[in-house]
Short mmCIF file of C-alpha atoms in Angstrom, two decimals:
data_model
loop_
_atom_site.label_atom_id
_atom_site.label_comp_id
_atom_site.label_asym_id
_atom_site.label_seq_id
_atom_site.Cartn_x
_atom_site.Cartn_y
_atom_site.Cartn_z
CA MET A 673 -10.35 130.33 162.06
CA ALA A 674 -8.18 132.31 159.44
CA ARG A 675 -4.55 131.60 158.59
CA ALA A 676 -2.03 134.58 158.42
CA VAL A 677 1.06 135.01 157.55
CA LEU A 678 3.57 136.75 160.47
CA ALA A 679 6.12 139.29 158.66
CA LEU A 680 8.96 140.14 160.53
CA ASP A 681 10.61 143.37 159.29
CA GLN A 682 14.36 143.38 160.60
CA GLY A 683 14.85 147.86 160.01
CA THR A 684 17.91 150.07 160.62
CA THR A 685 16.38 151.87 163.92
CA GLY A 686 14.40 148.63 165.13
CA THR A 687 12.51 145.90 164.31
CA THR A 688 9.51 145.06 163.64
CA ALA A 689 6.71 142.18 163.82
CA LEU A 690 3.27 141.82 161.96
CA VAL A 691 0.30 139.02 161.97
CA ILE A 692 -1.32 139.53 158.55
CA SER A 693 -5.00 138.10 157.20
CA THR A 694 -5.27 137.73 153.87
CA THR A 695 -6.68 140.93 152.94
CA GLY A 696 -3.97 142.96 154.57
CA GLU A 697 -5.37 143.37 157.62
CA VAL A 698 -3.17 144.01 160.85
CA LEU A 699 -4.19 141.04 163.06
CA GLY A 700 -0.65 141.43 165.49
CA ARG A 701 1.97 144.38 165.69
CA ALA A 702 5.11 144.65 167.53
CA TYR A 703 8.42 147.22 167.74
CA ARG A 704 11.54 147.18 169.69
CA GLU A 705 13.98 149.56 169.46
CA LEU A 706 17.29 148.83 167.75
CA THR A 707 20.61 149.63 169.97
CA GLN A 708 22.77 152.54 167.50
CA HIS A 709 27.17 152.69 168.06
CA TYR A 710 28.74 155.18 166.53
CA PRO A 711 32.36 154.27 167.23
CA ARG A 712 33.74 157.09 165.02
CA PRO A 713 32.42 159.95 163.15
CA GLY A 714 30.60 157.96 159.84
CA TRP A 715 30.96 154.74 161.48
CA VAL A 716 27.63 152.91 162.26
CA GLU A 717 27.68 149.60 163.52
CA GLN A 718 24.89 147.43 165.69
CA ASP A 719 24.79 144.22 167.49
CA ALA A 720 24.40 141.27 165.65
CA ASP A 721 23.26 139.56 168.47
CA GLU A 722 20.93 142.35 169.70
CA ILE A 723 18.76 142.26 166.37
CA TRP A 724 18.84 138.66 166.86
CA ARG A 725 16.87 138.52 170.21
CA ASP A 726 14.91 141.95 169.62
CA SER A 727 13.83 139.89 166.37
CA LEU A 728 12.65 136.65 168.66
CA GLY A 729 10.56 139.53 170.92
CA ALA A 730 8.81 140.88 168.41
CA LEU A 731 7.48 137.47 167.13
CA ASN A 732 6.46 136.81 170.54
CA ALA A 733 5.22 139.73 170.77
CA ALA A 734 3.12 139.91 167.52
CA LEU A 735 1.51 136.58 168.21
CA GLU A 736 0.37 137.44 171.22
CA ASP A 737 -1.32 140.64 170.80
CA SER A 738 -3.22 138.91 168.02
CA GLY A 739 -4.24 136.50 169.40
CA LEU A 740 -3.98 133.20 167.72
CA PRO A 741 -2.61 130.49 168.76
CA ALA A 742 0.87 129.71 166.56
CA ASP A 743 -1.07 127.04 164.33
CA ARG A 744 -2.84 129.42 162.63
CA ILE A 745 0.07 130.80 161.16
CA ALA A 746 0.72 129.92 158.11
CA ALA A 747 4.49 130.79 156.82
CA LEU A 748 6.85 133.22 157.87
CA GLY A 749 8.41 136.27 155.23
CA ILE A 750 11.48 137.79 156.55
CA THR A 751 12.84 141.24 155.60
CA ASN A 752 15.76 143.10 156.66
CA GLN A 753 17.90 146.63 155.90
CA ARG A 754 19.76 145.77 153.13
CA GLU A 755 23.91 145.68 152.72
CA THR A 756 24.34 146.05 156.88
CA THR A 757 27.01 143.21 156.63
CA VAL A 758 27.50 140.51 159.76
CA VAL A 759 30.82 138.38 159.64
CA TRP A 760 29.59 135.17 162.68
CA ASP A 761 31.93 131.99 162.82
CA ARG A 762 29.81 129.04 162.35
CA ALA A 763 30.94 126.83 164.57
CA THR A 764 30.22 128.99 167.99
CA GLY A 765 27.92 131.11 165.94
CA GLN A 766 29.29 134.07 167.23
CA PRO A 767 29.52 137.50 165.31
CA VAL A 768 33.24 137.99 165.15
CA HIS A 769 32.27 142.49 165.11
CA ARG A 770 29.62 143.92 165.44
CA ALA A 771 27.44 144.36 162.62
CA VAL A 772 28.61 146.84 160.14
CA VAL A 773 25.51 149.40 159.11
CA TRP A 774 24.82 150.10 155.56
CA GLN A 775 25.25 153.93 156.34
CA SER A 776 28.64 153.33 157.93
CA ARG A 777 31.74 154.69 155.97
CA GLN A 778 34.14 151.96 157.46
CA SER A 779 35.46 151.17 153.70
CA ALA A 780 34.92 154.22 152.29
CA PRO A 781 38.99 154.20 151.56
CA LEU A 782 38.84 151.04 149.70
CA CYS A 783 36.50 152.00 147.76
CA GLU A 784 38.74 154.48 147.05
CA ALA A 785 41.74 152.40 146.09
CA LEU A 786 39.02 150.93 144.01
CA ARG A 787 38.41 153.78 142.04
CA GLU A 788 41.43 154.82 141.41
CA ASP A 789 42.78 151.03 140.20
CA GLY A 790 40.06 151.03 137.63
CA VAL A 791 37.99 148.36 138.48
CA GLU A 792 34.78 150.63 139.09
CA PRO A 793 33.38 149.74 135.47
CA VAL A 794 33.43 146.06 135.82
CA LEU A 795 31.31 146.39 139.06
CA ARG A 796 29.00 148.75 137.72
CA ARG A 797 28.65 146.08 134.31
CA LYS A 798 27.97 143.24 136.11
CA THR A 799 26.22 144.76 140.28
CA GLY A 800 24.67 147.80 138.07
CA LEU A 801 26.19 149.31 141.81
CA VAL A 802 28.68 151.68 142.17
CA ALA A 803 32.16 151.97 144.24
CA ASP A 804 31.19 152.85 147.57
CA ALA A 805 31.04 152.05 151.13
CA TYR A 806 27.20 151.71 150.75
CA PHE A 807 27.09 148.07 149.90
CA SER A 808 28.32 144.97 151.86
CA GLY A 809 31.43 143.37 150.02
CA THR A 810 33.88 146.07 151.01
CA LYS A 811 32.32 145.57 154.67
CA ILE A 812 33.32 142.16 154.68
CA ARG A 813 36.78 143.15 152.98
CA TRP A 814 36.97 145.30 155.80
CA ILE A 815 36.06 143.35 158.75
CA LEU A 816 38.96 141.10 157.45
CA ASP A 817 41.39 142.78 157.05
CA ARG A 818 41.33 143.90 160.35
CA TYR A 819 40.82 141.22 162.58
CA PRO A 820 44.81 138.22 161.63
CA GLY A 821 43.98 135.43 160.84
CA LEU A 822 40.14 135.41 160.19
CA ARG A 823 40.74 135.21 156.43
CA PRO A 824 42.17 131.81 155.88
CA ARG A 825 39.37 130.80 158.47
CA ALA A 826 37.32 132.13 155.75
CA GLU A 827 38.19 130.33 153.34
CA ARG A 828 38.40 127.52 154.54
CA GLY A 829 34.10 127.93 154.96
CA GLU A 830 34.49 128.49 158.76
CA ILE A 831 34.16 132.03 158.62
CA LEU A 832 30.15 133.28 157.45
CA PHE A 833 29.16 135.71 155.93
CA GLY A 834 25.51 137.23 155.54
CA THR A 835 23.14 140.33 155.20
CA VAL A 836 20.77 140.18 157.99
CA ASP A 837 17.84 137.70 156.19
CA THR A 838 20.87 135.40 156.21
CA TRP A 839 21.80 135.81 159.76
CA LEU A 840 18.31 135.61 160.92
CA LEU A 841 17.45 132.59 158.23
CA TRP A 842 20.50 130.81 160.00
CA LYS A 843 19.19 131.43 164.06
CA LEU A 844 15.96 130.95 163.02
CA THR A 845 16.95 127.61 161.44
CA GLY A 846 19.59 126.47 164.55
CA GLY A 847 22.21 126.72 161.92
CA ALA A 848 21.07 124.86 159.73
CA VAL A 849 20.34 126.88 156.38
CA HIS A 850 22.61 129.59 155.62
CA ARG A 851 20.62 130.95 151.85
CA THR A 852 19.92 134.53 151.20
CA ASP A 853 17.73 135.43 148.29
CA PRO A 854 18.66 137.80 144.60
CA THR A 855 17.51 141.30 146.36
CA ASN A 856 19.93 141.31 148.40
CA ALA A 857 22.90 139.34 147.12
CA CYS A 858 22.87 142.22 144.56
CA ARG A 859 23.19 144.42 147.31
CA THR A 860 26.72 143.15 148.27
CA LEU A 861 29.28 143.89 144.59
CA LEU A 862 29.35 140.66 144.57
CA PHE A 863 26.94 138.98 142.53
CA ASP A 864 26.45 139.54 138.94
CA ILE A 865 23.26 140.57 138.09
CA HIS A 866 22.98 139.38 134.82
CA ARG A 867 23.71 135.21 135.55
CA MET A 868 22.17 135.91 138.31
CA ALA A 869 25.14 134.46 140.06
CA TRP A 870 28.15 134.87 142.79
CA ASP A 871 30.80 136.60 140.62
CA ASP A 872 34.93 135.18 140.96
CA GLU A 873 36.22 137.68 139.83
CA LEU A 874 34.57 140.52 141.49
CA CYS A 875 35.12 138.14 144.94
CA GLY A 876 38.85 138.20 143.95
CA ILE A 877 38.45 142.20 143.19
CA LEU A 878 37.29 142.74 147.10
CA GLN A 879 39.06 139.94 148.45
CA VAL A 880 36.35 138.17 149.90
CA PRO A 881 36.85 134.09 149.92
CA PRO A 882 33.32 132.34 148.01
CA ALA A 883 32.95 129.79 151.21
CA MET A 884 32.40 132.40 153.30
CA LEU A 885 29.17 133.30 150.76
CA PRO A 886 25.82 132.11 151.89
CA GLU A 887 24.29 129.92 148.92
CA VAL A 888 21.39 132.21 146.71
CA SER A 889 17.80 130.56 146.46
CA ALA A 890 15.95 131.96 142.33
CA SER A 891 13.22 132.93 143.87
CA SER A 892 12.47 135.79 146.89
CA SER A 893 9.09 133.63 147.60
CA GLU A 894 10.15 130.31 148.48
CA VAL A 895 10.76 127.82 151.48
CA PHE A 896 13.99 129.09 152.39
CA GLY A 897 14.61 126.97 155.87
CA HIS A 898 11.33 125.44 158.97
CA THR A 899 12.27 126.86 162.38
CA THR A 900 13.31 124.87 165.04
CA GLY A 901 10.83 126.00 167.61
CA ASP A 902 13.24 127.43 170.13
CA GLY A 903 11.52 130.99 171.29
CA PRO A 904 7.74 132.09 170.43
CA LEU A 905 7.52 129.62 167.12
CA PRO A 906 6.47 125.95 166.28
CA PRO A 907 8.96 123.68 165.37
CA GLY A 908 8.18 123.48 161.32
CA LEU A 909 7.54 126.71 160.51
CA PRO A 910 7.95 127.96 156.92
CA ILE A 911 10.46 130.52 156.18
CA ALA A 912 9.10 131.35 153.19
CA GLY A 913 9.51 135.01 151.50
CA ILE A 914 12.75 136.92 151.80
CA ALA A 915 13.64 140.21 150.01
CA GLY A 916 15.83 143.32 150.84
CA ASP A 917 13.25 145.55 152.32
CA GLN A 918 13.09 148.12 149.38
CA GLN A 919 11.77 145.45 146.92
CA ALA A 920 9.75 143.58 149.76
CA ALA A 921 8.17 147.10 149.33
CA LEU A 922 7.75 147.41 145.87
CA PHE A 923 6.23 144.14 145.61
CA GLY A 924 3.94 145.26 148.48
CA GLN A 925 2.70 147.86 146.80
CA GLY A 926 2.13 145.56 144.26
CA CYS A 927 4.15 147.87 141.36
CA TRP A 928 4.51 144.83 139.49
CA ARG A 929 4.68 146.58 136.08
CA PRO A 930 7.22 148.51 134.05
CA GLY A 931 7.21 151.67 134.81
CA GLN A 932 5.37 151.82 138.21
CA ALA A 933 7.17 153.36 141.23
CA LYS A 934 7.37 153.46 144.69
CA ASN A 935 9.09 155.47 147.02
CA THR A 936 10.19 154.62 150.76
CA TYR A 937 10.65 157.12 153.71
CA GLY A 938 12.58 154.90 156.24
CA THR A 939 15.57 156.10 157.77
CA GLY A 940 17.15 156.77 154.11
CA CYS A 941 15.07 157.39 151.73
CA PHE A 942 14.54 154.73 148.26
CA LEU A 943 12.81 154.89 145.06
CA LEU A 944 12.56 152.56 142.69
CA MET A 945 11.25 151.93 139.55
CA ASN A 946 9.92 148.50 138.21
CA MET A 947 11.86 148.29 134.53
CA GLY A 948 10.75 143.97 133.70
CA ASP A 949 13.59 141.86 132.07
CA GLU A 950 15.49 145.19 130.77
CA SER A 951 18.68 146.03 133.10
CA PRO A 952 19.17 149.65 132.20
CA ILE A 953 22.84 151.22 133.22
CA SER A 954 21.73 154.34 134.60
CA ASN A 955 24.22 157.41 132.90
CA GLY A 956 22.56 159.84 136.16
CA GLY A 957 24.13 158.26 139.13
CA LEU A 958 20.96 155.83 139.74
CA LEU A 959 21.31 152.05 140.93
CA THR A 960 20.37 149.04 138.53
CA THR A 961 18.59 146.47 141.33
CA VAL A 962 16.98 143.05 141.64
CA GLY A 963 13.09 143.55 142.29
CA CYS A 964 10.16 140.45 142.33
CA ASP A 965 7.50 140.25 139.57
CA ALA A 966 4.20 139.46 140.79
CA HIS A 967 5.42 135.90 141.18
CA GLY A 968 8.22 136.49 144.01
CA ARG A 969 10.63 136.21 140.85
CA PRO A 970 13.88 138.07 140.08
CA THR A 971 13.35 141.68 137.47
CA TYR A 972 15.21 144.83 137.30
CA CYS A 973 14.87 147.86 138.72
CA LEU A 974 16.11 151.77 138.77
CA GLU A 975 16.99 152.69 141.92
CA GLY A 976 17.39 156.16 143.97
CA SER A 977 18.81 155.19 147.36
CA VAL A 978 18.97 158.30 149.20
CA PHE A 979 21.02 157.82 152.70
CA THR A 980 19.48 159.87 155.77
CA ALA A 981 15.74 161.50 155.62
CA GLY A 982 13.63 160.08 158.90
CA ALA A 983 17.07 159.73 160.03
CA ALA A 984 17.53 163.82 159.84
CA VAL A 985 14.58 163.88 162.12
CA GLN A 986 15.41 161.78 164.49
CA TRP A 987 18.73 164.22 164.60
CA LEU A 988 15.92 166.81 165.26
CA ARG A 989 15.25 164.72 168.21
CA ASP A 990 18.03 163.11 170.50
CA GLY A 991 21.23 165.30 168.92
CA LEU A 992 18.97 168.91 169.00
CA GLY A 993 16.33 167.96 171.33
CA ILE A 994 14.12 170.06 169.61
CA ILE A 995 11.18 167.84 169.22
CA ALA A 996 9.47 165.35 171.68
CA GLU A 997 8.54 163.07 168.58
CA ALA A 998 8.65 162.88 165.17
CA ALA A 999 4.76 163.83 164.19
CA ASP A 1000 6.11 167.08 165.96
CA THR A 1001 7.64 168.33 162.69
CA GLU A 1002 4.29 168.75 160.71
CA ALA A 1003 3.05 171.87 163.52
CA LEU A 1004 5.79 173.38 163.56
CA ALA A 1005 6.68 173.35 159.59
CA ARG A 1006 2.67 174.64 159.61
CA GLN A 1007 3.95 177.57 161.57
CA LEU A 1008 5.46 179.38 158.40
CA ASP A 1009 3.67 180.33 155.12
CA GLY A 1010 7.36 179.22 153.76
CA ASN A 1011 10.62 178.35 154.30
CA GLY A 1012 12.19 181.61 154.47
CA GLY A 1013 15.24 180.75 152.41
CA VAL A 1014 16.27 178.00 155.34
CA TYR A 1015 17.59 174.31 153.38
CA LEU A 1016 19.49 171.51 155.12
CA VAL A 1017 21.25 169.38 153.15
CA PRO A 1018 21.44 166.28 155.65
CA ALA A 1019 24.43 164.92 154.45
CA PHE A 1020 24.98 162.90 158.10
CA SER A 1021 26.59 159.86 156.08
CA GLY A 1022 27.86 161.18 152.54
CA LEU A 1023 25.27 161.83 149.73
CA GLY A 1024 23.93 158.95 147.79
CA ALA A 1025 22.39 159.05 144.39
CA PRO A 1026 22.85 160.67 142.14
CA TYR A 1027 25.82 162.30 143.25
CA TRP A 1028 27.76 159.67 145.67
CA ASP A 1029 30.28 161.84 147.45
CA MET A 1030 31.08 159.81 150.05
CA ASP A 1031 32.54 162.81 151.95
CA ALA A 1032 29.61 164.92 151.73
CA ARG A 1033 28.67 166.11 155.56
CA GLY A 1034 25.80 167.86 156.23
CA THR A 1035 25.26 171.51 155.44
CA LEU A 1036 22.74 173.95 156.64
CA VAL A 1037 22.05 177.28 154.66
CA GLY A 1038 20.33 180.76 154.48
CA LEU A 1039 19.67 181.09 158.88
CA THR A 1040 19.10 184.57 159.72
CA ALA A 1041 18.52 186.08 163.60
CA GLY A 1042 14.82 185.24 163.08
CA SER A 1043 15.44 181.31 162.26
CA GLY A 1044 13.54 179.26 164.72
CA ARG A 1045 12.55 175.51 165.51
CA ALA A 1046 10.24 175.72 163.32
CA HIS A 1047 12.79 176.52 159.38
CA LEU A 1048 14.78 173.46 161.41
CA ALA A 1049 11.89 171.17 161.34
CA ARG A 1050 10.59 172.59 157.34
CA ALA A 1051 13.76 172.29 156.70
CA VAL A 1052 14.16 168.49 157.39
CA LEU A 1053 10.98 167.61 156.15
CA GLU A 1054 11.59 170.39 152.50
CA ALA A 1055 15.01 168.49 152.20
CA ILE A 1056 13.71 164.65 152.50
CA ALA A 1057 11.67 166.11 149.11
CA TYR A 1058 13.53 167.12 147.13
CA GLN A 1059 16.69 164.17 148.28
CA SER A 1060 13.37 162.66 146.37
CA ARG A 1061 13.01 164.71 143.29
CA ASP A 1062 16.50 164.73 142.68
CA VAL A 1063 16.12 160.37 142.10
CA LEU A 1064 12.48 160.95 139.98
CA GLU A 1065 14.06 163.13 137.17
CA VAL A 1066 16.74 161.01 137.12
CA MET A 1067 15.07 157.93 136.87
CA ASP A 1068 12.16 159.73 134.27
CA ALA A 1069 15.83 160.30 132.16
CA ASP A 1070 17.65 157.00 132.09
CA SER A 1071 14.06 155.50 132.00
CA GLY A 1072 12.24 157.13 129.43
CA VAL A 1073 9.14 156.59 131.51
CA PRO A 1074 7.75 159.45 133.52
CA ILE A 1075 6.38 158.54 136.62
CA THR A 1076 2.97 159.56 136.53
CA GLU A 1077 1.80 158.73 140.02
CA LEU A 1078 4.32 157.65 143.28
CA ARG A 1079 3.52 155.35 145.79
CA VAL A 1080 4.87 156.08 149.17
CA ASP A 1081 5.26 153.87 152.74
CA GLY A 1082 7.43 154.35 155.69
CA GLY A 1083 7.46 156.00 158.19
CA ALA A 1084 8.11 158.86 157.32
CA CYS A 1085 4.94 159.43 155.16
CA ALA A 1086 2.30 159.37 157.89
CA ASN A 1087 3.40 163.14 158.11
CA ASP A 1088 0.60 164.90 155.49
CA PHE A 1089 2.84 168.13 154.95
CA LEU A 1090 5.25 165.87 153.72
CA MET A 1091 3.20 163.99 151.43
CA GLN A 1092 1.66 167.38 150.42
CA PHE A 1093 4.70 169.16 149.56
CA GLN A 1094 6.22 165.86 148.05
CA ALA A 1095 3.23 166.18 145.10
CA ASP A 1096 3.77 170.14 144.68
CA VAL A 1097 7.65 170.03 144.58
CA THR A 1098 7.56 167.57 141.87
CA GLY A 1099 4.74 168.03 139.98
CA VAL A 1100 3.20 163.97 140.26
CA PRO A 1101 0.31 162.26 142.22
CA VAL A 1102 1.85 160.99 145.63
CA ASP A 1103 -0.35 157.43 145.93
CA ARG A 1104 -0.51 156.83 150.19
CA PRO A 1105 -2.26 153.17 151.13
CA SER A 1106 -3.90 152.81 154.14
CA MET A 1107 -1.43 150.58 155.97
CA ILE A 1108 1.90 152.48 155.62
CA GLU A 1109 3.63 149.27 156.28
CA SER A 1110 4.45 148.10 152.78
CA THR A 1111 7.81 146.16 153.53
CA SER A 1112 6.16 143.86 155.83
CA LEU A 1113 2.76 143.87 153.78
CA GLY A 1114 5.50 142.54 150.86
CA ALA A 1115 7.70 139.90 153.14
CA ALA A 1116 3.91 138.83 154.07
CA MET A 1117 2.75 138.70 150.45
CA LEU A 1118 5.90 136.58 149.18
CA ALA A 1119 5.48 134.09 152.04
CA GLY A 1120 1.35 133.85 151.31
CA LEU A 1121 2.44 133.02 148.28
CA ALA A 1122 5.00 130.69 148.99
CA VAL A 1123 2.52 128.27 150.52
CA GLY A 1124 -0.37 128.74 148.88
CA LEU A 1125 -2.09 131.05 151.23
CA TRP A 1126 -2.50 133.61 148.07
CA ARG A 1127 -2.82 131.48 145.10
CA ASP A 1128 -2.22 134.14 142.08
CA PRO A 1129 -0.79 137.89 141.99
CA GLU A 1130 -4.77 138.74 141.59
CA GLU A 1131 -5.78 137.56 145.07
CA LEU A 1132 -2.60 139.73 146.61
CA ALA A 1133 -3.63 142.94 144.98
CA GLY A 1134 -7.05 142.48 147.40
CA ALA A 1135 -4.27 143.56 149.98
CA ARG A 1136 -3.24 146.98 149.53
CA ARG A 1137 -5.87 149.08 150.41
CA PRO A 1138 -6.33 152.38 149.19
CA GLY A 1139 -5.48 155.42 151.40
CA ARG A 1140 -5.35 158.79 150.63
CA ARG A 1141 -4.23 160.80 147.07
CA PHE A 1142 -2.27 163.91 147.45
CA VAL A 1143 -2.26 166.00 144.17
CA PRO A 1144 -0.28 168.69 143.00
CA ALA A 1145 -1.26 172.02 144.57
CA MET A 1146 1.48 174.19 143.87
CA ASN A 1147 2.24 176.39 140.84
CA GLY A 1148 5.29 175.68 138.21
CA ASP A 1149 7.67 178.78 139.55
CA ALA A 1150 7.00 178.48 143.09
CA ARG A 1151 8.23 174.82 142.39
CA ASP A 1152 11.14 175.29 140.12
CA ALA A 1153 12.56 179.23 142.69
CA LEU A 1154 11.97 176.21 145.68
CA TYR A 1155 14.22 173.68 143.67
CA ALA A 1156 16.08 175.78 142.49
CA GLY A 1157 17.67 176.94 145.62
CA TRP A 1158 17.81 173.49 147.16
CA ARG A 1159 20.17 172.57 143.90
CA ARG A 1160 22.58 176.49 145.11
CA ALA A 1161 22.39 174.65 148.96
CA VAL A 1162 24.38 170.57 147.51
CA GLY A 1163 26.23 172.88 145.58
CA ARG A 1164 27.93 173.88 148.60
CA THR A 1165 28.25 170.54 149.87
CA VAL A 1166 29.23 168.08 147.08
CA ASP A 1167 33.08 168.42 146.32
CA PRO A 1168 32.48 168.67 142.34
CA VAL A 1169 35.57 166.49 141.90
CA ARG A 1170 34.92 163.50 144.28
CA GLY A 1171 30.97 163.84 143.25
CA ARG A 1172 29.21 162.68 140.14
#
C-alpha cells in the first residue's frame, strides 16, 4: 500500500486536515469551524485551546476518512494562519490570553507610537514589513503590557510565544519542542530577514523578551519534532514540514522560480511573487517576506496582503443574512449585466496593501433605490478582484517583472464569476488547479520532501494537477472604467494622512 502525508491547515475561520497521496490525490478530508471572538470593534480573538482540540479532531477524522492505517502516514505537515499570536505558560501549557488574530487591531496605538518615534525605517529595513497591528510583535507586547507581572516571567523564559504553528508543534510534541520556521518568524517584526535570525534591536524596540521566542529552523522542509502518540496520531510520527499558509500555497502552486506568482482567496487575499535571492524593499506599499525555494529553503518574495476577501462573503451570510452559503454569490452576481455603479470597499479591519490604513472602515457607495441583494453580492466579489489588481499593479512596478499568469487557490477561487472577473479586471490569465487547497498541498509537499517521500522537485511537480484557465475577455476601456470607479470608492475610505 502506497504511503501518504497528513497535512494540517489551521486557518482563520477553520481547521482542515487532508491525507494526500504522492500524486496529489486527496484520500481523506475533515474540517472544523473555529469560533471567532470580537471583544471590541476591530478586535478579533480565538481560543488557542479550541484551535488545539479542533486540530486533533480534524486529524483523527481525516485519517478515518482515508481508510489508511496510521502506519502508512509518512509525515505530518503543518501550515497556519500567520501573525496570530499565542502566549502561554511553559509549566502549565495554559494560554495567558486568547490568541490575538492577525486581523485584530488591539495594538494599533502601539504602531502609531512606533511611527511617531521614527523607528519604522529600521523595522522596514530589517524585516521587510511596516509598523502595522497586522504583525505579531506588537500583539505580544500588548499582551505583556495587559497583565502585570507577566513580562518578568517572560524574561525568565517561563512564558512562551508562538504563532499557531509553534503552538501546535509544542502541543503535538508534549511540550518538548518550541520551534518555528523562517516563513512564520519573518511575520513577527522581530526577525531580521537578511541574517535569518531574531534581532536584539527589534526585540528592544518592541519590548519583547528574546527568552520567550521559539528556535527558528534553517528550512521549512525538515523534521521539527515527533508526535507523542496522544490522540489520533501514532508515537514518533515526524512533523516534517512547517510553513505559513501563504508561503505554503506558493510552494504548493509550484512557484519555485523568480517571477512566478500566486493569489490565495481565503479570509483575506494574498498575492505573492517569488523573487529568488533578491530582497527588494517595495516603494509602493508591498511587503518583503520569506518564502521557500524548490527544496524548502528560504527565499524572498514580494507580498501584497489584503485583509478582507472571503470574510466579506461571510459578512453577507452571517452579518446581513442575504445569502445562505458562499456559493450563492455567483448566481446573484450573474443576475446583473453590470455592477450598477455599486462598489464596496471592505475595510472591516482596516486596509492592508498597498494603502496600510489601520483605521479605515468599510464603505459602500453608489446605492440607489434600485440596488438590491444582487448588487451587494456582486460588489463583494468585485471588491476581491479590485483589491488584487491594486496589489498586482504595484508588484509589477516594484519587481520589474510583469505578471503574465496568476495561479490561484483558496476557497473563494471556486467561484467562476470571481475568477473570470479577476482575469478581466487585471488583463492577466488566471490558472486554477484541480485541487484548490494549495496551502495543504504545500505543507504536505514540504513534509514529504523532508522524509524522502518525494525525492526531488521534479517528482513534486506532478502533484499539482491542472484545472481551468480563465482568459481575459473584457476590453481595455471597460476594464479601466470599472477600476476608476473602484479607485474613487477607495478615495472615500482612505485617510490621506494615515494611508500610504
